[in-house]
Coordinates of C-alpha atoms in Angstrom, one line a residue:
M1 CA -20.4 27.3 -14.3
G2 CA -21.9 27.3 -17.8
N3 CA -21.4 24.6 -20.4
S4 CA -19.5 27.0 -22.7
A5 CA -16.9 27.6 -19.9
L6 CA -16.5 23.8 -19.4
K7 CA -16.2 23.3 -23.1
A8 CA -13.4 25.9 -23.3
H9 CA -11.6 24.1 -20.4
L10 CA -12.0 20.7 -22.2
E11 CA -10.6 22.1 -25.4
T12 CA -7.6 23.5 -23.6
A13 CA -7.1 20.2 -21.7
Q14 CA -7.1 18.3 -25.0
K15 CA -4.1 20.3 -26.2
T16 CA -2.2 20.5 -22.9
G17 CA -3.1 17.3 -21.2
V18 CA -4.0 19.3 -18.1
F19 CA -7.5 19.8 -16.8
Q20 CA -7.7 22.3 -13.9
L21 CA -10.9 23.6 -12.5
T22 CA -10.5 24.8 -8.9
G23 CA -12.8 26.7 -6.6
K24 CA -15.9 26.5 -8.9
G25 CA -18.4 24.9 -6.4
L26 CA -18.5 21.7 -8.5
T27 CA -20.5 19.0 -6.7
E28 CA -19.5 16.2 -9.0
F29 CA -16.7 15.0 -11.1
P30 CA -17.3 16.4 -14.7
E31 CA -18.4 13.4 -16.7
D32 CA -17.4 15.1 -19.9
L33 CA -13.8 14.4 -18.9
Q34 CA -14.2 10.9 -20.1
K35 CA -13.8 12.1 -23.7
L36 CA -10.2 12.9 -22.7
T37 CA -9.2 9.6 -21.0
S38 CA -6.2 9.1 -23.4
N39 CA -5.2 12.8 -23.3
L40 CA -5.0 13.8 -19.7
R41 CA -1.9 13.6 -17.6
T42 CA -3.1 16.0 -14.9
I43 CA -6.5 16.6 -13.2
D44 CA -6.8 19.3 -10.6
L45 CA -10.3 19.7 -9.1
S46 CA -9.3 21.2 -5.7
N47 CA -11.5 23.5 -3.6
N48 CA -14.8 22.2 -4.9
K49 CA -17.6 20.3 -3.2
I50 CA -17.2 16.9 -4.9
E51 CA -18.5 14.0 -2.7
L52 CA -17.9 11.1 -5.0
L53 CA -15.2 10.1 -7.4
P54 CA -16.9 7.9 -10.1
P55 CA -15.6 4.5 -11.2
L56 CA -14.8 6.1 -14.6
I57 CA -11.6 7.5 -12.9
G58 CA -10.1 4.1 -13.6
K59 CA -10.2 4.8 -17.4
F60 CA -7.6 7.7 -17.3
S61 CA -4.7 5.3 -17.9
F62 CA -2.1 8.0 -18.7
L63 CA -2.9 10.1 -15.6
K64 CA 0.2 11.1 -13.7
S65 CA -1.2 13.6 -11.2
L66 CA -4.6 13.8 -9.5
V67 CA -5.3 16.6 -7.2
L68 CA -8.6 16.8 -5.2
N69 CA -7.7 18.8 -2.2
N70 CA -10.5 20.4 -0.1
N71 CA -13.5 18.5 -1.4
K72 CA -16.1 16.4 0.4
L73 CA -14.9 12.9 -0.5
T74 CA -15.8 10.2 2.1
A75 CA -14.5 7.2 0.1
L76 CA -12.5 6.3 -3.0
P77 CA -13.6 3.9 -5.7
E78 CA -11.5 0.7 -6.2
E79 CA -11.2 1.7 -9.8
L80 CA -8.8 4.4 -8.8
C81 CA -6.3 1.7 -8.1
K82 CA -6.1 0.9 -11.9
L83 CA -4.0 4.1 -12.5
K84 CA -0.7 2.4 -13.1
K85 CA 1.1 5.7 -14.2
L86 CA -0.2 7.8 -11.3
E87 CA 2.8 9.5 -9.5
T88 CA 1.1 12.2 -7.5
L89 CA -2.2 11.9 -5.5
H90 CA -3.3 14.8 -3.3
L91 CA -6.5 14.3 -1.3
N92 CA -5.8 16.7 1.6
G93 CA -8.8 18.2 3.4
N94 CA -11.5 15.6 2.6
H95 CA -13.4 13.2 4.9
L96 CA -11.7 9.9 4.0
R97 CA -11.7 7.2 6.7
Q98 CA -9.9 4.5 4.7
L99 CA -8.2 3.7 1.4
P100 CA -9.4 1.1 -1.2
A101 CA -8.2 -2.4 -0.5
A102 CA -6.2 -2.5 -3.8
F103 CA -4.5 0.9 -3.2
G104 CA -1.1 -0.9 -3.2
Q105 CA -1.5 -1.5 -6.9
L106 CA -0.8 2.2 -7.6
S107 CA 2.7 1.0 -8.5
A108 CA 4.1 4.4 -9.8
L109 CA 2.9 6.5 -6.8
K110 CA 5.6 8.8 -5.4
T111 CA 3.8 11.5 -3.5
L112 CA 0.6 11.0 -1.4
G113 CA -1.2 13.8 0.4
L114 CA -3.9 12.7 2.9
S115 CA -3.6 15.5 5.4
G116 CA -6.7 16.6 7.2
N117 CA -8.9 13.5 6.7
Q118 CA -10.5 11.1 9.2
L119 CA -8.0 8.2 9.1
R120 CA -7.7 6.3 12.3
A121 CA -4.8 4.1 11.3
V122 CA -1.8 4.2 9.0
P123 CA -3.1 2.5 5.9
V124 CA -1.4 -0.9 5.6
Q125 CA -1.8 -0.6 1.8
L126 CA 1.0 2.0 1.7
C127 CA 3.6 -0.7 2.4
G128 CA 3.1 -2.2 -1.0
L129 CA 4.1 1.0 -2.8
R130 CA 7.7 0.6 -3.8
H131 CA 8.4 4.1 -5.3
L132 CA 6.7 6.1 -2.6
D133 CA 8.8 9.1 -1.5
V134 CA 6.6 11.4 0.5
V135 CA 3.5 10.5 2.6
D136 CA 1.5 13.2 4.4
L137 CA -0.8 11.7 7.0
S138 CA -0.9 14.8 9.2
K139 CA -4.1 16.1 10.9
N140 CA -5.9 12.8 11.0
Q141 CA -7.0 10.7 14.0
I142 CA -4.2 8.1 14.0
Q143 CA -3.5 6.8 17.5
N144 CA -0.6 4.3 16.9
V145 CA 2.0 3.3 14.3
P146 CA 1.8 -0.5 13.9
D147 CA 4.5 -3.1 13.1
T148 CA 3.6 -3.1 9.4
V149 CA 5.2 0.3 9.1
G150 CA 8.6 -1.5 8.9
D151 CA 7.9 -2.3 5.2
L152 CA 7.2 1.4 4.3
Q153 CA 9.5 2.5 1.4
A154 CA 8.9 6.3 1.9
I155 CA 11.7 8.8 2.4
E156 CA 9.5 11.2 4.3
L157 CA 6.5 10.4 6.6
N158 CA 4.5 13.2 8.1
L159 CA 2.3 12.2 11.1
N160 CA 2.1 15.7 12.7
Q161 CA -1.1 16.6 14.6
N162 CA -2.5 13.2 15.2
Q163 CA -3.2 11.4 18.5
I164 CA -0.3 9.0 18.4
S165 CA 0.8 7.6 21.8
Q166 CA 2.5 4.4 20.5
I167 CA 5.0 3.7 17.8
S168 CA 6.3 0.3 16.7
V169 CA 10.0 -0.2 17.1
R170 CA 9.9 -1.5 13.5
I171 CA 9.7 2.1 12.2
S172 CA 13.5 2.0 12.5
H173 CA 13.6 -0.8 9.9
C174 CA 12.2 1.4 7.2
P175 CA 14.9 1.1 4.5
R176 CA 14.6 4.6 3.0
L177 CA 13.0 6.7 5.8
K178 CA 15.0 9.9 6.3
V179 CA 12.4 12.3 7.6
L180 CA 9.9 11.4 10.4
R181 CA 7.5 14.1 11.5
L182 CA 5.6 13.5 14.8
E183 CA 4.9 17.0 16.0
E184 CA 1.9 17.7 18.2
N185 CA 0.9 14.1 19.1
C186 CA 0.5 12.4 22.5
L187 CA 3.9 10.7 22.9
E188 CA 5.6 10.1 26.2
L189 CA 9.4 9.9 25.8
S190 CA 9.3 6.3 27.0
M191 CA 7.1 5.4 24.0
L192 CA 9.6 6.7 21.4
P193 CA 11.7 3.7 20.2
Q194 CA 15.3 4.5 21.0
S195 CA 16.3 2.6 17.8
I196 CA 15.0 5.6 15.8
L197 CA 18.0 7.4 17.2
S198 CA 20.6 4.6 17.4
D199 CA 19.8 2.3 14.6
S200 CA 17.8 3.8 11.7
Q201 CA 18.2 5.8 8.5
I202 CA 16.3 8.8 10.0
S203 CA 18.3 12.0 9.8
L204 CA 15.4 14.4 10.7
L205 CA 13.2 13.6 13.6
A206 CA 10.6 16.3 14.4
V207 CA 8.9 15.6 17.8
E208 CA 8.1 19.1 19.2
G209 CA 4.7 19.4 21.0
N210 CA 4.5 16.0 22.6
L211 CA 4.4 15.0 26.3
F212 CA 8.1 15.5 27.0
E213 CA 10.7 18.3 26.8
I214 CA 13.0 18.2 23.8
K215 CA 16.0 18.5 26.0
K216 CA 15.1 15.1 27.5
L217 CA 15.4 13.6 24.0
R218 CA 19.1 14.7 24.0
E219 CA 19.8 12.5 27.0
L220 CA 18.7 9.3 25.3
E221 CA 21.2 6.7 24.3
G222 CA 21.8 6.9 20.6
Y223 CA 21.1 10.6 20.3
D224 CA 24.8 11.2 19.3
K225 CA 24.4 8.7 16.5
Y226 CA 21.3 10.5 15.3
M227 CA 23.1 13.9 15.5
E228 CA 25.8 12.5 13.2
R229 CA 23.3 11.6 10.6
F230 CA 21.5 14.9 11.0
T231 CA 24.7 16.9 10.6
A232 CA 25.9 14.9 7.6
T233 CA 22.6 15.4 5.9
K234 CA 22.7 19.1 6.6
K235 CA 26.2 19.4 5.1
K236 CA 25.0 17.6 2.0
F237 CA 22.3 20.1 1.4
A238 CA 24.2 23.2 2.5

């Protein structure tokens, strides 16, 4: 992509607060963007070949949405965690193995997409995020859901297509969790905490494609309580 094209994009972004440059084969984050650190509210660089997010990302203090789906990121800089206004972060389809230690400082974050990465664990940093609504960790290599999950504030947690065989009973303590997606994992029915059914806020539990038949789930104690929540939620949205 020529300099003149980039210049035109930058001029538009200065007026709109949105910089979108997708599917252009970019191998690095456009350094010229730092001229717009106080203008930009949205950056979308999806479907490129970016391997590194530079530390200067921390300077975009008004950024609300950062979308870097389908790039080649293997790690994220700690500076990303300075973005106190960031509400939406989409990093689906990269090569991330972990999140920066200070990730819990992204205090405004509501939506987080990390589908299709190389995470082996549910990042403990997520439990510090008080406004988190939706977390997508599908298509990773996660094998268990640890006790720390009980502090997660999310409303929806997507763990489809991982390798999960164990789930902490503390998942039923999540104060706002309504939707739990666990499709296509390695769960035996005996490893699914019954408290998810009998004693949680969860009103949509998706567990198709595990190591048990769905009809067996219906025989578990607490299933009727779960169905009450499921039906009540359905009525609310009908």
